[in-house]
GROMACS .gro file of C-alpha atoms in nm:
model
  177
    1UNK     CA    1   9.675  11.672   8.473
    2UNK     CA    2   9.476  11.673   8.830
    3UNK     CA    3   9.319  11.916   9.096
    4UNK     CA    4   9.523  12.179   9.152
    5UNK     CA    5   9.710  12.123   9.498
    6UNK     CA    6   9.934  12.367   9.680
    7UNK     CA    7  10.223  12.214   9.893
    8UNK     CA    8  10.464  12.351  10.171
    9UNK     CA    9  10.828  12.272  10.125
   10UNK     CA   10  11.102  12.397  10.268
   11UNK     CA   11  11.381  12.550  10.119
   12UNK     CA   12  11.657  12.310  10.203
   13UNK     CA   13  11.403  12.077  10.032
   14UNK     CA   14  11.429  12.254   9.776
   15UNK     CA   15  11.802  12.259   9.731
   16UNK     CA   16  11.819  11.895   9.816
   17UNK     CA   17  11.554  11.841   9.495
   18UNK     CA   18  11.722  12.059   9.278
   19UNK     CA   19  12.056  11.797   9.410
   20UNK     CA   20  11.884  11.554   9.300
   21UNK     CA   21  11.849  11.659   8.922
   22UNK     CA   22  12.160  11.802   8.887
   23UNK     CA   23  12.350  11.487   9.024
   24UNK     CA   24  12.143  11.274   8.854
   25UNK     CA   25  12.173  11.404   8.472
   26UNK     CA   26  12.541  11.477   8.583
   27UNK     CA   27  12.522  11.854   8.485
   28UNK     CA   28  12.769  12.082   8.408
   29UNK     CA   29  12.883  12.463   8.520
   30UNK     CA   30  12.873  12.539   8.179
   31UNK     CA   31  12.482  12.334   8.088
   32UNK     CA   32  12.269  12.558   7.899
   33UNK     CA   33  11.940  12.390   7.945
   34UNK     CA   34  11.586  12.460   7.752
   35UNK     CA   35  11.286  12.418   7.983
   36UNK     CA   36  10.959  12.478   7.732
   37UNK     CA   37  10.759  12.315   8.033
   38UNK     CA   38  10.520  12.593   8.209
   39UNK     CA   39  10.683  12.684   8.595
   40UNK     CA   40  10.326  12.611   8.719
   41UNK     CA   41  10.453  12.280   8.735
   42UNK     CA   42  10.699  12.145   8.966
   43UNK     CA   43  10.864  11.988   8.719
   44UNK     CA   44  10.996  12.248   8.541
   45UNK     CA   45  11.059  12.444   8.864
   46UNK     CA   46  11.278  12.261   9.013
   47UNK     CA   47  11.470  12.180   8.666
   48UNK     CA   48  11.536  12.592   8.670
   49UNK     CA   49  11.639  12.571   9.056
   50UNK     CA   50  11.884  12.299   8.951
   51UNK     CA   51  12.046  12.538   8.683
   52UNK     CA   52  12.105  12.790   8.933
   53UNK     CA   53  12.247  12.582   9.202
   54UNK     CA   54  12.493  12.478   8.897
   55UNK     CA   55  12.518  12.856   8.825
   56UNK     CA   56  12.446  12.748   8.456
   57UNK     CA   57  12.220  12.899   8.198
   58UNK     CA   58  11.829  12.815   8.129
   59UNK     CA   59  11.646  12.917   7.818
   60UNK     CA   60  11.257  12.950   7.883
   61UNK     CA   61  11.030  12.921   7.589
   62UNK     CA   62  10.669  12.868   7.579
   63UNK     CA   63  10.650  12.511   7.459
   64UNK     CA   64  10.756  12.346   7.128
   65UNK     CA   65  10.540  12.472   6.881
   66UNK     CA   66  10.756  12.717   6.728
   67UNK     CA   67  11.003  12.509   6.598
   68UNK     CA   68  11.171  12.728   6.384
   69UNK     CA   69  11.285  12.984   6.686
   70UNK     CA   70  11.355  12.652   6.873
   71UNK     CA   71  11.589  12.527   6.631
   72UNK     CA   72  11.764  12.867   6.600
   73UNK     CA   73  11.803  12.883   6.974
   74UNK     CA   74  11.986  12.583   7.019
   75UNK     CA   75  12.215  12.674   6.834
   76UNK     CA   76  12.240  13.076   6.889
   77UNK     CA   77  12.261  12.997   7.225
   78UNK     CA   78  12.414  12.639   7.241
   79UNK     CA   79  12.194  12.493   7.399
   80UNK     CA   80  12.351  12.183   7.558
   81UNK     CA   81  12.043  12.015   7.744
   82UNK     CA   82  11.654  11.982   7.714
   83UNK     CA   83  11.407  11.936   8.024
   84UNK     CA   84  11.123  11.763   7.858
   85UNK     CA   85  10.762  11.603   7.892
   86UNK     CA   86  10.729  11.278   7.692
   87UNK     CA   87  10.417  11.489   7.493
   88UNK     CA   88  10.687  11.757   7.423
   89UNK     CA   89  10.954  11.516   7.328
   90UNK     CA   90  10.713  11.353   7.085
   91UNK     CA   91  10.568  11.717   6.949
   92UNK     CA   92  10.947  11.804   6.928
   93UNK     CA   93  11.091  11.521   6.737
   94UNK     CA   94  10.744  11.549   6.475
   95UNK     CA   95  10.810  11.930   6.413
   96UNK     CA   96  11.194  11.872   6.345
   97UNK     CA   97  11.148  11.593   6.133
   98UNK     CA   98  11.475  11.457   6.187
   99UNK     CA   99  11.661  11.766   6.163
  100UNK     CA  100  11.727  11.703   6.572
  101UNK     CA  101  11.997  11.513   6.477
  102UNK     CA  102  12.221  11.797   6.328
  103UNK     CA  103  12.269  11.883   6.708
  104UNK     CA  104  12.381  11.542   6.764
  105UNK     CA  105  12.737  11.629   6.886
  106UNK     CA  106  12.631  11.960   7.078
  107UNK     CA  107  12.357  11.792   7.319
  108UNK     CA  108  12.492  11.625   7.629
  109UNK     CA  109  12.145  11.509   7.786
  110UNK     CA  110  11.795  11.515   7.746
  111UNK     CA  111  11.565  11.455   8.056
  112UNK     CA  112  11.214  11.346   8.065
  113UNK     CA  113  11.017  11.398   8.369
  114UNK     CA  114  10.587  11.410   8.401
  115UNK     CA  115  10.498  11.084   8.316
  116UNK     CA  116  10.613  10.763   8.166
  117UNK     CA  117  10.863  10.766   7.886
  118UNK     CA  118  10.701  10.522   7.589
  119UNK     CA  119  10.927  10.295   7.435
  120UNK     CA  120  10.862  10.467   7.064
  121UNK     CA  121  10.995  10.792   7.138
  122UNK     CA  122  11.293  10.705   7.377
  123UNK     CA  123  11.443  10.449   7.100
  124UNK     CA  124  11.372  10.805   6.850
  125UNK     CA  125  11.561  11.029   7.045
  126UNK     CA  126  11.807  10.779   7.094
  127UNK     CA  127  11.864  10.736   6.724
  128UNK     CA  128  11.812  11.113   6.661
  129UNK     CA  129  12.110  11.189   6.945
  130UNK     CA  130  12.283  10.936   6.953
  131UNK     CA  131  12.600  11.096   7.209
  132UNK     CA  132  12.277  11.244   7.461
  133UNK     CA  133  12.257  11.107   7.766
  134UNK     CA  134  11.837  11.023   7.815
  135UNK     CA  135  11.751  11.027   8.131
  136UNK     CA  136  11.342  10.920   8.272
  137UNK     CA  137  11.298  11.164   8.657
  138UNK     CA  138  11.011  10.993   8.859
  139UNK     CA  139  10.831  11.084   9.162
  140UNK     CA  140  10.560  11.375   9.289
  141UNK     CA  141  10.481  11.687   9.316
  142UNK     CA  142  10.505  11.617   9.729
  143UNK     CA  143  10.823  11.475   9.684
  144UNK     CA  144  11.013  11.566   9.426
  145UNK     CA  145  11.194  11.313   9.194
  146UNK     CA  146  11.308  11.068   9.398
  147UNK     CA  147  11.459  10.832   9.117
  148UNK     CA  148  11.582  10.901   8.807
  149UNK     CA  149  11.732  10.608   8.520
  150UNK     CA  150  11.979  10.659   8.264
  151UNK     CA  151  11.869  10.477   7.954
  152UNK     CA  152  12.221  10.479   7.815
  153UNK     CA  153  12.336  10.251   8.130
  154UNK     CA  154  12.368   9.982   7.851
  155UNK     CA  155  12.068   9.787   8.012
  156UNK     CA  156  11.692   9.833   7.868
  157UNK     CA  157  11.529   9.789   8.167
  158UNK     CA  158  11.089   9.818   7.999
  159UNK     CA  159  10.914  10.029   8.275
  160UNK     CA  160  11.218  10.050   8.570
  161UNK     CA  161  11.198  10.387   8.728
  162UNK     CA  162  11.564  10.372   8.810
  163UNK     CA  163  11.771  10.451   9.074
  164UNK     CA  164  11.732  10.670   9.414
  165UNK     CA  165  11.821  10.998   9.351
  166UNK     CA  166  12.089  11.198   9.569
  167UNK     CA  167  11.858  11.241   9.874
  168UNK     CA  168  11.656  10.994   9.804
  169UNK     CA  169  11.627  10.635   9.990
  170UNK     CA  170  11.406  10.333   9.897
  171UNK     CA  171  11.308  10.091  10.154
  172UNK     CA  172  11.146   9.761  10.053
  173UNK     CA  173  10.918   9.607  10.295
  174UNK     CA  174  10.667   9.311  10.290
  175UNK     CA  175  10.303   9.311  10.423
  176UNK     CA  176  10.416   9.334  10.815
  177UNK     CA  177  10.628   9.647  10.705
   0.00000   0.00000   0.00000
């Protein structure tokens, strides 16, 4: 979505950012997660590095278009979580047309990560899965996500970007710091 940047981070950074997903969506041993994001992105990168600090399973594909070898995935493989964009969320819940919801009792989470959640699509993938945790990851490329919020806290908090993450700490200062 920008200039291309390369970072340095370290690996303990690393582990502590793939912490930081894994605590926050509360994953499993046993997740089997589908990232169609591309690993050119940090994003999705550190979604995969969470899996394998779990020692769970990931399921690459290249994006949501083919819906019909989506849909037989998820359930050949039992697929138990989805690391999406909000434009992939959207694409996905279009292409299904509603039949999402047949997996309704075998999806524990959904995260969203890249940019903002809208308010349309959350309350659709709510109604579509309504057991699946939703969960909205902020923060950068730099840092990693640093806060994550769990839309089934049983608060609808428009536009919060959640809680701190695992190794994450917010300070709030005024103009004299």
């Amino acid at each position: 979505t920008g200039k291309s940047k390369g970072i340095e981070i370290l690996n303990i950074n690393n582990i502590a950012l793939a912490e930081n997903i894994a605590y926050g969506t509360e994953m499993k041993e046993d997740n089997i997660e589908w990232i169609p994001l591309p690993f050119s992105h940090s994003h999705s990168l550190r979604c995969l590095y969470a899996n394998l600090l779990r020692g769970s399973t990931v399921v690459i594909s290249d994006g949501v278009l083919n819906i019909k070898q989506i849909m037989e995935w998820i359930n050949k493989y039992r697929i138990t979580s989805f690391d999406l964009s909000p434009t992939a969320a959207k694409l996905l819940i279009k292409l299904t047309k509603g039949k999402l919801s047949e997996f309704a009792s075998q999806i524990e989470y959904i995260q969203i990560g890249t940019a903002v959640l809208d308010e349309d699509t959350k309350n659709r993938l709510i109604e579509l899965l309504p057991n699946s945790r939703l969960y909205n990851f902020y923060g950068s490329t730099e840092s990693g996500r640093t806060s994550v919020y769990n839309f089934n806290c049983g608060v609808n908090k428009k536009n919060c970007i959640g809680l701190p993450t695992k190794n994450a700490k917010f300070i709030v200062v005024d103009d004299k710091g």
